Structure formats: structure tokens, C-alpha cells
Amino acid sequence: MKLLDGFRSRVEEELREILVKGSTPLLGLNTMNAYHMGFCDREGNPFNDSKGKYLRPLFCIVMCAGLGGDPEQAVSAAAALELAHRTTLIFDDIQDKGKERNNQPTVWAIWGSDQAINAGVALSCYARLAIHRLTLRNVPVEKVLGIQSVLENAVIDLCHGQYMDTSFVDAVTVSVEDYLRMVRGKTGALFAASCVVGAMLASPDGQEVKAPPGIPEG
């Protein structure tokens, strides 16, 4: 458990480096994103109240370490996966009109839907920038590009799942098969990508790998 807590702390440090960068107080767009991550209050004053479980980052790092890779190399990729996940939550809250998440008001509930969309788009860009930070950890560019491709495709699969979920609202009936397809995309895609990215980082040649049996690929 201490090992996982250590991995989680490293990912949070990386996320703070990407989003906060020592600015006190945070201003504008960065305030919304840092607030969403639990790194500051709505006025932009930093504090330590991260709400995330960091499950997707942990899947990535544990997979990398378990296959003989350097878990430290996986930190930036793990941060990217968390940023991609948190991006989807901003948009999900808008679509569902959810006013509270983790016992605090959602981004759109405070700043409105228009600004929340701006925050979500920016957060998705931070996810890509986090992938680029892998080069600072001596990950070859070819491997970085492969990892970025995996993440982008996972997000596309996730959006397909979200599309299906939204379409179900007006459906009279939903088949079990369609429901499972929706879940594989909306929830399973990023978990599968986390495992694949971790395995790629552990692989000497960085070749893209397939998700193991039983883990949906979207």
C-alpha cells in the first residue's frame, strides 16, 4: 500500500508541476483546472485537497514496473492519463447538469458552461503536453509518439461511449450488448490504454502492445 501511495504522490507532483507551476494565486483558466483537480479553491489559492483516486495512473505505473520497466519513466504518461480522465469529467458534468462532484461544486456550476468548456479543452491539451514530457525522462521520441497515439485513440473510444450513453436517454429500450459496448468505451478505454502504455514503457523497443485478454480495448 505504501508503494502505491508513493506512486500516487509522484503523479500528483507531476500534475501540480504541469498545472500550477508555483503561481500564487492562480488566475483565470488555470484556476478552474487546478480547482477541478483539487489543487486550489475557487479563488485560486493553492491548497492540498486532491480528490482523485488516480486509478488510471496507478494501472499504468504498476504495469510498467511489473514488466520490469522504470516506474519513474511512467510518471508523465500516468499524469497524462489522469488529465484525460479529468477532462471527460468536466464535460460529463456539463452534459449531466451535475452540480457537485467529490462534495464540492463542479466547474460549470461555478463558472458556467461556456467557461467550463474552455477549461475542459485546455485540460485536454495539458494531457498531450504531459505526454511530451516523457522526452525529459529519456523516453525515445518514437515511443512517445506511439504512446500519444494510444491515448488519443482511447479518448476517441471514450467519446463513442459517451455518445452512446447520451443517446440512451431517449431510447425506449437498451440491449445488454449495447450497454456493454457503451461501458467498454466510456469507462474501459482509458483503463485499457493505461495498461497498454505501461507495457509500452517497459518494452525495450517500445512496440505497441494489445490489451491483455479480459481488458476491453474500447
JSON list of C-alpha atoms in Angstrom, two decimals:
[
{"chain": "A", "resi": 1, "resn": "MET", "atom": "CA", "xyz": [0.00, 0.00, 0.00]},
{"chain": "A", "resi": 2, "resn": "LYS", "atom": "CA", "xyz": [2.87, 2.39, 0.79]},
{"chain": "A", "resi": 3, "resn": "LEU", "atom": "CA", "xyz": [4.28, 1.68, -2.67]},
{"chain": "A", "resi": 4, "resn": "LEU", "atom": "CA", "xyz": [1.02, 2.70, -4.33]},
{"chain": "A", "resi": 5, "resn": "ASP", "atom": "CA", "xyz": [0.81, 5.80, -2.14]},
{"chain": "A", "resi": 6, "resn": "GLY", "atom": "CA", "xyz": [4.31, 6.69, -3.30]},
{"chain": "A", "resi": 7, "resn": "PHE", "atom": "CA", "xyz": [3.33, 6.30, -6.96]},
{"chain": "A", "resi": 8, "resn": "ARG", "atom": "CA", "xyz": [0.21, 8.39, -6.36]},
{"chain": "A", "resi": 9, "resn": "SER", "atom": "CA", "xyz": [2.28, 11.16, -4.75]},
{"chain": "A", "resi": 10, "resn": "ARG", "atom": "CA", "xyz": [4.68, 11.24, -7.70]},
{"chain": "A", "resi": 11, "resn": "VAL", "atom": "CA", "xyz": [1.80, 11.58, -10.15]},
{"chain": "A", "resi": 12, "resn": "GLU", "atom": "CA", "xyz": [0.29, 14.40, -8.10]},
{"chain": "A", "resi": 13, "resn": "GLU", "atom": "CA", "xyz": [3.64, 16.19, -8.04]},
{"chain": "A", "resi": 14, "resn": "GLU", "atom": "CA", "xyz": [3.81, 15.91, -11.82]},
{"chain": "A", "resi": 15, "resn": "LEU", "atom": "CA", "xyz": [0.26, 17.22, -12.20]},
{"chain": "A", "resi": 16, "resn": "ARG", "atom": "CA", "xyz": [0.99, 20.19, -9.97]},
{"chain": "A", "resi": 17, "resn": "GLU", "atom": "CA", "xyz": [4.13, 20.95, -11.96]},
{"chain": "A", "resi": 18, "resn": "ILE", "atom": "CA", "xyz": [2.10, 20.92, -15.18]},
{"chain": "A", "resi": 19, "resn": "LEU", "atom": "CA", "xyz": [-0.91, 22.91, -13.95]},
{"chain": "A", "resi": 20, "resn": "VAL", "atom": "CA", "xyz": [0.17, 25.07, -11.03]},
{"chain": "A", "resi": 21, "resn": "LYS", "atom": "CA", "xyz": [3.86, 25.88, -11.65]},
{"chain": "A", "resi": 22, "resn": "GLY", "atom": "CA", "xyz": [4.22, 27.78, -8.40]},
{"chain": "A", "resi": 23, "resn": "SER", "atom": "CA", "xyz": [1.77, 30.56, -9.31]},
{"chain": "A", "resi": 24, "resn": "THR", "atom": "CA", "xyz": [0.12, 32.04, -6.19]},
{"chain": "A", "resi": 25, "resn": "PRO", "atom": "CA", "xyz": [-2.70, 32.82, -6.54]},
{"chain": "A", "resi": 26, "resn": "LEU", "atom": "CA", "xyz": [-3.71, 31.08, -9.74]},
{"chain": "A", "resi": 27, "resn": "LEU", "atom": "CA", "xyz": [-5.57, 33.18, -12.28]},
{"chain": "A", "resi": 28, "resn": "GLY", "atom": "CA", "xyz": [-8.31, 32.64, -14.85]},
{"chain": "A", "resi": 29, "resn": "LEU", "atom": "CA", "xyz": [-8.35, 29.39, -16.77]},
{"chain": "A", "resi": 30, "resn": "ASN", "atom": "CA", "xyz": [-5.70, 27.74, -14.62]},
{"chain": "A", "resi": 31, "resn": "THR", "atom": "CA", "xyz": [-7.80, 28.43, -11.54]},
{"chain": "A", "resi": 32, "resn": "MET", "atom": "CA", "xyz": [-10.68, 26.41, -12.96]},
{"chain": "A", "resi": 33, "resn": "ASN", "atom": "CA", "xyz": [-8.48, 23.47, -13.87]},
{"chain": "A", "resi": 34, "resn": "ALA", "atom": "CA", "xyz": [-6.49, 23.48, -10.65]},
{"chain": "A", "resi": 35, "resn": "TYR", "atom": "CA", "xyz": [-9.76, 23.73, -8.69]},
{"chain": "A", "resi": 36, "resn": "HIS", "atom": "CA", "xyz": [-11.14, 20.77, -10.65]},
{"chain": "A", "resi": 37, "resn": "MET", "atom": "CA", "xyz": [-8.04, 18.76, -9.72]},
{"chain": "A", "resi": 38, "resn": "GLY", "atom": "CA", "xyz": [-8.38, 19.72, -6.05]},
{"chain": "A", "resi": 39, "resn": "PHE", "atom": "CA", "xyz": [-5.22, 21.84, -6.02]},
{"chain": "A", "resi": 40, "resn": "CYS", "atom": "CA", "xyz": [-6.79, 25.20, -5.13]},
{"chain": "A", "resi": 41, "resn": "ASP", "atom": "CA", "xyz": [-10.01, 26.84, -4.00]},
{"chain": "A", "resi": 42, "resn": "ARG", "atom": "CA", "xyz": [-12.29, 28.76, -6.37]},
{"chain": "A", "resi": 43, "resn": "GLU", "atom": "CA", "xyz": [-10.33, 31.97, -5.73]},
{"chain": "A", "resi": 44, "resn": "GLY", "atom": "CA", "xyz": [-7.13, 30.29, -6.91]},
{"chain": "A", "resi": 45, "resn": "ASN", "atom": "CA", "xyz": [-5.46, 29.96, -3.51]},
{"chain": "A", "resi": 46, "resn": "PRO", "atom": "CA", "xyz": [-3.44, 26.72, -3.56]},
{"chain": "A", "resi": 47, "resn": "PHE", "atom": "CA", "xyz": [-4.13, 24.02, -1.01]},
{"chain": "A", "resi": 48, "resn": "ASN", "atom": "CA", "xyz": [-3.68, 20.28, -0.72]},
{"chain": "A", "resi": 49, "resn": "ASP", "atom": "CA", "xyz": [-7.05, 18.61, -1.13]},
{"chain": "A", "resi": 50, "resn": "SER", "atom": "CA", "xyz": [-6.68, 16.33, -4.14]},
{"chain": "A", "resi": 51, "resn": "LYS", "atom": "CA", "xyz": [-9.81, 14.24, -4.57]},
{"chain": "A", "resi": 52, "resn": "GLY", "atom": "CA", "xyz": [-8.58, 11.80, -7.18]},
{"chain": "A", "resi": 53, "resn": "LYS", "atom": "CA", "xyz": [-8.10, 8.08, -6.70]},
{"chain": "A", "resi": 54, "resn": "TYR", "atom": "CA", "xyz": [-5.56, 8.11, -9.56]},
{"chain": "A", "resi": 55, "resn": "LEU", "atom": "CA", "xyz": [-6.63, 4.61, -10.62]},
{"chain": "A", "resi": 56, "resn": "ARG", "atom": "CA", "xyz": [-5.64, 5.01, -14.26]},
{"chain": "A", "resi": 57, "resn": "PRO", "atom": "CA", "xyz": [-2.18, 6.38, -13.44]},
{"chain": "A", "resi": 58, "resn": "LEU", "atom": "CA", "xyz": [-1.64, 3.54, -10.97]},
{"chain": "A", "resi": 59, "resn": "PHE", "atom": "CA", "xyz": [-2.62, 0.95, -13.60]},
{"chain": "A", "resi": 60, "resn": "CYS", "atom": "CA", "xyz": [-0.01, 2.48, -15.92]},
{"chain": "A", "resi": 61, "resn": "ILE", "atom": "CA", "xyz": [2.81, 2.65, -13.39]},
{"chain": "A", "resi": 62, "resn": "VAL", "atom": "CA", "xyz": [2.14, -0.78, -11.88]},
{"chain": "A", "resi": 63, "resn": "MET", "atom": "CA", "xyz": [2.01, -2.35, -15.34]},
{"chain": "A", "resi": 64, "resn": "CYS", "atom": "CA", "xyz": [5.31, -0.71, -16.26]},
{"chain": "A", "resi": 65, "resn": "ALA", "atom": "CA", "xyz": [7.02, -1.75, -13.02]},
{"chain": "A", "resi": 66, "resn": "GLY", "atom": "CA", "xyz": [5.53, -5.25, -13.13]},
{"chain": "A", "resi": 67, "resn": "LEU", "atom": "CA", "xyz": [7.02, -5.85, -16.57]},
{"chain": "A", "resi": 68, "resn": "GLY", "atom": "CA", "xyz": [10.47, -4.73, -15.47]},
{"chain": "A", "resi": 69, "resn": "GLY", "atom": "CA", "xyz": [10.30, -1.09, -16.53]},
{"chain": "A", "resi": 70, "resn": "ASP", "atom": "CA", "xyz": [11.31, 2.00, -14.58]},
{"chain": "A", "resi": 71, "resn": "PRO", "atom": "CA", "xyz": [8.20, 3.34, -12.80]},
{"chain": "A", "resi": 72, "resn": "GLU", "atom": "CA", "xyz": [9.72, 6.82, -12.70]},
{"chain": "A", "resi": 73, "resn": "GLN", "atom": "CA", "xyz": [9.68, 6.88, -16.51]},
{"chain": "A", "resi": 74, "resn": "ALA", "atom": "CA", "xyz": [5.94, 6.25, -16.44]},
{"chain": "A", "resi": 75, "resn": "VAL", "atom": "CA", "xyz": [5.05, 9.25, -14.25]},
{"chain": "A", "resi": 76, "resn": "SER", "atom": "CA", "xyz": [4.44, 11.72, -17.08]},
{"chain": "A", "resi": 77, "resn": "ALA", "atom": "CA", "xyz": [2.33, 9.22, -19.03]},
{"chain": "A", "resi": 78, "resn": "ALA", "atom": "CA", "xyz": [0.39, 8.45, -15.86]},
{"chain": "A", "resi": 79, "resn": "ALA", "atom": "CA", "xyz": [-0.26, 12.17, -15.38]},
{"chain": "A", "resi": 80, "resn": "ALA", "atom": "CA", "xyz": [-1.48, 12.42, -18.98]},
{"chain": "A", "resi": 81, "resn": "LEU", "atom": "CA", "xyz": [-3.96, 9.61, -18.39]},
{"chain": "A", "resi": 82, "resn": "GLU", "atom": "CA", "xyz": [-5.31, 11.34, -15.29]},
{"chain": "A", "resi": 83, "resn": "LEU", "atom": "CA", "xyz": [-5.62, 14.65, -17.14]},
{"chain": "A", "resi": 84, "resn": "ALA", "atom": "CA", "xyz": [-7.51, 12.95, -19.96]},
{"chain": "A", "resi": 85, "resn": "HIS", "atom": "CA", "xyz": [-9.83, 11.35, -17.43]},
{"chain": "A", "resi": 86, "resn": "ARG", "atom": "CA", "xyz": [-10.43, 14.60, -15.57]},
{"chain": "A", "resi": 87, "resn": "THR", "atom": "CA", "xyz": [-11.16, 16.34, -18.88]},
{"chain": "A", "resi": 88, "resn": "THR", "atom": "CA", "xyz": [-14.01, 13.93, -19.50]},
{"chain": "A", "resi": 89, "resn": "LEU", "atom": "CA", "xyz": [-15.44, 14.67, -16.06]},
{"chain": "A", "resi": 90, "resn": "ILE", "atom": "CA", "xyz": [-15.73, 18.39, -16.83]},
{"chain": "A", "resi": 91, "resn": "PHE", "atom": "CA", "xyz": [-17.74, 17.65, -19.97]},
{"chain": "A", "resi": 92, "resn": "ASP", "atom": "CA", "xyz": [-19.69, 14.86, -18.28]},
{"chain": "A", "resi": 93, "resn": "ASP", "atom": "CA", "xyz": [-20.81, 17.26, -15.55]},
{"chain": "A", "resi": 94, "resn": "ILE", "atom": "CA", "xyz": [-21.99, 19.75, -18.17]},
{"chain": "A", "resi": 95, "resn": "GLN", "atom": "CA", "xyz": [-23.93, 17.10, -20.10]},
{"chain": "A", "resi": 96, "resn": "ASP", "atom": "CA", "xyz": [-25.45, 15.59, -16.97]},
{"chain": "A", "resi": 97, "resn": "LYS", "atom": "CA", "xyz": [-26.02, 19.01, -15.40]},
{"chain": "A", "resi": 98, "resn": "GLY", "atom": "CA", "xyz": [-24.22, 17.69, -12.35]},
{"chain": "A", "resi": 99, "resn": "LYS", "atom": "CA", "xyz": [-23.68, 20.48, -9.85]},
{"chain": "A", "resi": 100, "resn": "GLU", "atom": "CA", "xyz": [-21.50, 18.60, -7.36]},
{"chain": "A", "resi": 101, "resn": "ARG", "atom": "CA", "xyz": [-18.56, 16.22, -7.56]},
{"chain": "A", "resi": 102, "resn": "ASN", "atom": "CA", "xyz": [-16.46, 14.98, -4.64]},
{"chain": "A", "resi": 103, "resn": "ASN", "atom": "CA", "xyz": [-18.55, 17.08, -2.25]},
{"chain": "A", "resi": 104, "resn": "GLN", "atom": "CA", "xyz": [-17.77, 20.36, -3.96]},
{"chain": "A", "resi": 105, "resn": "PRO", "atom": "CA", "xyz": [-19.43, 22.40, -6.74]},
{"chain": "A", "resi": 106, "resn": "THR", "atom": "CA", "xyz": [-18.46, 21.38, -10.27]},
{"chain": "A", "resi": 107, "resn": "VAL", "atom": "CA", "xyz": [-16.57, 23.69, -12.62]},
{"chain": "A", "resi": 108, "resn": "TRP", "atom": "CA", "xyz": [-19.61, 24.60, -14.70]},
{"chain": "A", "resi": 109, "resn": "ALA", "atom": "CA", "xyz": [-21.73, 25.14, -11.58]},
{"chain": "A", "resi": 110, "resn": "ILE", "atom": "CA", "xyz": [-19.32, 27.91, -10.50]},
{"chain": "A", "resi": 111, "resn": "TRP", "atom": "CA", "xyz": [-18.11, 29.45, -13.78]},
{"chain": "A", "resi": 112, "resn": "GLY", "atom": "CA", "xyz": [-20.89, 28.45, -16.19]},
{"chain": "A", "resi": 113, "resn": "SER", "atom": "CA", "xyz": [-20.95, 26.01, -19.10]},
{"chain": "A", "resi": 114, "resn": "ASP", "atom": "CA", "xyz": [-19.13, 28.27, -21.58]},
{"chain": "A", "resi": 115, "resn": "GLN", "atom": "CA", "xyz": [-16.09, 28.73, -19.35]},
{"chain": "A", "resi": 116, "resn": "ALA", "atom": "CA", "xyz": [-16.18, 25.09, -18.28]},
{"chain": "A", "resi": 117, "resn": "ILE", "atom": "CA", "xyz": [-15.88, 24.09, -21.94]},
{"chain": "A", "resi": 118, "resn": "ASN", "atom": "CA", "xyz": [-12.83, 26.35, -22.23]},
{"chain": "A", "resi": 119, "resn": "ALA", "atom": "CA", "xyz": [-11.33, 24.69, -19.16]},
{"chain": "A", "resi": 120, "resn": "GLY", "atom": "CA", "xyz": [-12.01, 21.20, -20.50]},
{"chain": "A", "resi": 121, "resn": "VAL", "atom": "CA", "xyz": [-10.40, 21.90, -23.86]},
{"chain": "A", "resi": 122, "resn": "ALA", "atom": "CA", "xyz": [-7.34, 23.38, -22.16]},
{"chain": "A", "resi": 123, "resn": "LEU", "atom": "CA", "xyz": [-7.08, 20.41, -19.79]},
{"chain": "A", "resi": 124, "resn": "SER", "atom": "CA", "xyz": [-7.09, 18.03, -22.77]},
{"chain": "A", "resi": 125, "resn": "CYS", "atom": "CA", "xyz": [-4.14, 19.98, -24.19]},
{"chain": "A", "resi": 126, "resn": "TYR", "atom": "CA", "xyz": [-2.29, 19.65, -20.89]},
{"chain": "A", "resi": 127, "resn": "ALA", "atom": "CA", "xyz": [-2.73, 15.88, -21.23]},
{"chain": "A", "resi": 128, "resn": "ARG", "atom": "CA", "xyz": [-0.89, 15.97, -24.56]},
{"chain": "A", "resi": 129, "resn": "LEU", "atom": "CA", "xyz": [1.82, 18.19, -23.12]},
{"chain": "A", "resi": 130, "resn": "ALA", "atom": "CA", "xyz": [2.27, 15.71, -20.29]},
{"chain": "A", "resi": 131, "resn": "ILE", "atom": "CA", "xyz": [2.96, 13.01, -22.89]},
{"chain": "A", "resi": 132, "resn": "HIS", "atom": "CA", "xyz": [5.63, 15.23, -24.42]},
{"chain": "A", "resi": 133, "resn": "ARG", "atom": "CA", "xyz": [7.33, 15.45, -21.01]},
{"chain": "A", "resi": 134, "resn": "LEU", "atom": "CA", "xyz": [8.28, 11.79, -21.45]},
{"chain": "A", "resi": 135, "resn": "THR", "atom": "CA", "xyz": [11.20, 13.04, -23.53]},
{"chain": "A", "resi": 136, "resn": "LEU", "atom": "CA", "xyz": [12.54, 14.69, -20.35]},
{"chain": "A", "resi": 137, "resn": "ARG", "atom": "CA", "xyz": [12.64, 11.18, -18.86]},
{"chain": "A", "resi": 138, "resn": "ASN", "atom": "CA", "xyz": [14.79, 9.86, -21.72]},
{"chain": "A", "resi": 139, "resn": "VAL", "atom": "CA", "xyz": [11.93, 8.09, -23.47]},
{"chain": "A", "resi": 140, "resn": "PRO", "atom": "CA", "xyz": [12.69, 7.91, -27.22]},
{"chain": "A", "resi": 141, "resn": "VAL", "atom": "CA", "xyz": [10.59, 10.16, -29.45]},
{"chain": "A", "resi": 142, "resn": "GLU", "atom": "CA", "xyz": [9.28, 7.18, -31.44]},
{"chain": "A", "resi": 143, "resn": "LYS", "atom": "CA", "xyz": [7.94, 5.61, -28.27]},
{"chain": "A", "resi": 144, "resn": "VAL", "atom": "CA", "xyz": [6.42, 8.92, -27.15]},
{"chain": "A", "resi": 145, "resn": "LEU", "atom": "CA", "xyz": [4.54, 9.22, -30.45]},
{"chain": "A", "resi": 146, "resn": "GLY", "atom": "CA", "xyz": [3.28, 5.66, -30.10]},
{"chain": "A", "resi": 147, "resn": "ILE", "atom": "CA", "xyz": [2.05, 6.37, -26.58]},
{"chain": "A", "resi": 148, "resn": "GLN", "atom": "CA", "xyz": [0.32, 9.55, -27.72]},
{"chain": "A", "resi": 149, "resn": "SER", "atom": "CA", "xyz": [-1.45, 7.57, -30.44]},
{"chain": "A", "resi": 150, "resn": "VAL", "atom": "CA", "xyz": [-2.71, 5.06, -27.87]},
{"chain": "A", "resi": 151, "resn": "LEU", "atom": "CA", "xyz": [-4.05, 7.85, -25.66]},
{"chain": "A", "resi": 152, "resn": "GLU", "atom": "CA", "xyz": [-5.74, 9.73, -28.50]},
{"chain": "A", "resi": 153, "resn": "ASN", "atom": "CA", "xyz": [-7.45, 6.59, -29.77]},
{"chain": "A", "resi": 154, "resn": "ALA", "atom": "CA", "xyz": [-8.60, 5.75, -26.25]},
{"chain": "A", "resi": 155, "resn": "VAL", "atom": "CA", "xyz": [-10.19, 9.19, -25.91]},
{"chain": "A", "resi": 156, "resn": "ILE", "atom": "CA", "xyz": [-11.97, 8.70, -29.24]},
{"chain": "A", "resi": 157, "resn": "ASP", "atom": "CA", "xyz": [-13.31, 5.36, -27.98]},
{"chain": "A", "resi": 158, "resn": "LEU", "atom": "CA", "xyz": [-14.35, 7.08, -24.76]},
{"chain": "A", "resi": 159, "resn": "CYS", "atom": "CA", "xyz": [-16.24, 9.73, -26.75]},
{"chain": "A", "resi": 160, "resn": "HIS", "atom": "CA", "xyz": [-18.03, 6.99, -28.68]},
{"chain": "A", "resi": 161, "resn": "GLY", "atom": "CA", "xyz": [-19.07, 5.52, -25.34]},
{"chain": "A", "resi": 162, "resn": "GLN", "atom": "CA", "xyz": [-20.25, 8.90, -24.11]},
{"chain": "A", "resi": 163, "resn": "TYR", "atom": "CA", "xyz": [-22.20, 9.37, -27.35]},
{"chain": "A", "resi": 164, "resn": "MET", "atom": "CA", "xyz": [-23.95, 6.05, -26.79]},
{"chain": "A", "resi": 165, "resn": "ASP", "atom": "CA", "xyz": [-24.67, 6.90, -23.15]},
{"chain": "A", "resi": 166, "resn": "THR", "atom": "CA", "xyz": [-26.23, 10.21, -24.17]},
{"chain": "A", "resi": 167, "resn": "SER", "atom": "CA", "xyz": [-28.30, 8.56, -26.90]},
{"chain": "A", "resi": 168, "resn": "PHE", "atom": "CA", "xyz": [-29.68, 6.07, -24.37]},
{"chain": "A", "resi": 169, "resn": "VAL", "atom": "CA", "xyz": [-31.50, 8.90, -22.56]},
{"chain": "A", "resi": 170, "resn": "ASP", "atom": "CA", "xyz": [-34.22, 8.98, -25.22]},
{"chain": "A", "resi": 171, "resn": "ALA", "atom": "CA", "xyz": [-34.18, 5.26, -26.00]},
{"chain": "A", "resi": 172, "resn": "VAL", "atom": "CA", "xyz": [-37.18, 3.15, -25.06]},
{"chain": "A", "resi": 173, "resn": "THR", "atom": "CA", "xyz": [-35.01, 0.08, -24.52]},
{"chain": "A", "resi": 174, "resn": "VAL", "atom": "CA", "xyz": [-31.27, -0.57, -24.44]},
{"chain": "A", "resi": 175, "resn": "SER", "atom": "CA", "xyz": [-29.87, -4.01, -25.16]},
{"chain": "A", "resi": 176, "resn": "VAL", "atom": "CA", "xyz": [-27.31, -5.58, -22.85]},
{"chain": "A", "resi": 177, "resn": "GLU", "atom": "CA", "xyz": [-24.88, -5.73, -25.78]},
{"chain": "A", "resi": 178, "resn": "ASP", "atom": "CA", "xyz": [-25.21, -2.01, -26.48]},
{"chain": "A", "resi": 179, "resn": "TYR", "atom": "CA", "xyz": [-24.87, -1.17, -22.79]},
{"chain": "A", "resi": 180, "resn": "LEU", "atom": "CA", "xyz": [-21.65, -3.20, -22.54]},
{"chain": "A", "resi": 181, "resn": "ARG", "atom": "CA", "xyz": [-20.29, -1.52, -25.67]},
{"chain": "A", "resi": 182, "resn": "MET", "atom": "CA", "xyz": [-21.01, 1.83, -24.07]},
{"chain": "A", "resi": 183, "resn": "VAL", "atom": "CA", "xyz": [-19.23, 0.87, -20.85]},
{"chain": "A", "resi": 184, "resn": "ARG", "atom": "CA", "xyz": [-16.23, -0.53, -22.73]},
{"chain": "A", "resi": 185, "resn": "GLY", "atom": "CA", "xyz": [-15.82, 2.82, -24.40]},
{"chain": "A", "resi": 186, "resn": "LYS", "atom": "CA", "xyz": [-16.79, 5.27, -21.69]},
{"chain": "A", "resi": 187, "resn": "THR", "atom": "CA", "xyz": [-15.00, 3.52, -18.82]},
{"chain": "A", "resi": 188, "resn": "GLY", "atom": "CA", "xyz": [-12.91, 0.68, -20.21]},
{"chain": "A", "resi": 189, "resn": "ALA", "atom": "CA", "xyz": [-11.00, 2.54, -22.93]},
{"chain": "A", "resi": 190, "resn": "LEU", "atom": "CA", "xyz": [-8.79, 4.62, -20.64]},
{"chain": "A", "resi": 191, "resn": "PHE", "atom": "CA", "xyz": [-8.14, 1.70, -18.28]},
{"chain": "A", "resi": 192, "resn": "ALA", "atom": "CA", "xyz": [-7.06, -0.42, -21.24]},
{"chain": "A", "resi": 193, "resn": "ALA", "atom": "CA", "xyz": [-4.87, 2.41, -22.51]},
{"chain": "A", "resi": 194, "resn": "SER", "atom": "CA", "xyz": [-3.28, 2.73, -19.07]},
{"chain": "A", "resi": 195, "resn": "CYS", "atom": "CA", "xyz": [-2.19, -0.89, -19.18]},
{"chain": "A", "resi": 196, "resn": "VAL", "atom": "CA", "xyz": [-1.01, -0.68, -22.79]},
{"chain": "A", "resi": 197, "resn": "VAL", "atom": "CA", "xyz": [1.02, 2.49, -22.17]},
{"chain": "A", "resi": 198, "resn": "GLY", "atom": "CA", "xyz": [2.63, 0.97, -19.08]},
{"chain": "A", "resi": 199, "resn": "ALA", "atom": "CA", "xyz": [3.61, -2.10, -21.08]},
{"chain": "A", "resi": 200, "resn": "MET", "atom": "CA", "xyz": [4.98, 0.04, -23.92]},
{"chain": "A", "resi": 201, "resn": "LEU", "atom": "CA", "xyz": [7.19, 1.96, -21.50]},
{"chain": "A", "resi": 202, "resn": "ALA", "atom": "CA", "xyz": [8.55, -1.30, -20.12]},
{"chain": "A", "resi": 203, "resn": "SER", "atom": "CA", "xyz": [9.17, -2.71, -23.60]},
{"chain": "A", "resi": 204, "resn": "PRO", "atom": "CA", "xyz": [12.76, -2.22, -24.84]},
{"chain": "A", "resi": 205, "resn": "ASP", "atom": "CA", "xyz": [11.61, -1.50, -28.40]},
{"chain": "A", "resi": 206, "resn": "GLY", "atom": "CA", "xyz": [8.51, 0.44, -27.38]},
{"chain": "A", "resi": 207, "resn": "GLN", "atom": "CA", "xyz": [6.33, -1.58, -29.69]},
{"chain": "A", "resi": 208, "resn": "GLU", "atom": "CA", "xyz": [2.62, -1.03, -29.18]},
{"chain": "A", "resi": 209, "resn": "VAL", "atom": "CA", "xyz": [1.04, -3.94, -27.38]},
{"chain": "A", "resi": 210, "resn": "LYS", "atom": "CA", "xyz": [-2.52, -5.20, -27.25]},
{"chain": "A", "resi": 211, "resn": "ALA", "atom": "CA", "xyz": [-4.59, -5.10, -24.10]},
{"chain": "A", "resi": 212, "resn": "PRO", "atom": "CA", "xyz": [-4.43, -8.46, -22.32]},
{"chain": "A", "resi": 213, "resn": "PRO", "atom": "CA", "xyz": [-7.42, -10.82, -22.50]},
{"chain": "A", "resi": 214, "resn": "GLY", "atom": "CA", "xyz": [-10.31, -9.64, -20.37]},
{"chain": "A", "resi": 215, "resn": "ILE", "atom": "CA", "xyz": [-9.37, -5.96, -20.61]},
{"chain": "A", "resi": 216, "resn": "PRO", "atom": "CA", "xyz": [-11.60, -4.14, -23.12]},
{"chain": "A", "resi": 217, "resn": "GLU", "atom": "CA", "xyz": [-9.89, -2.05, -25.75]},
{"chain": "A", "resi": 218, "resn": "GLY", "atom": "CA", "xyz": [-12.91, 0.14, -26.43]}
]
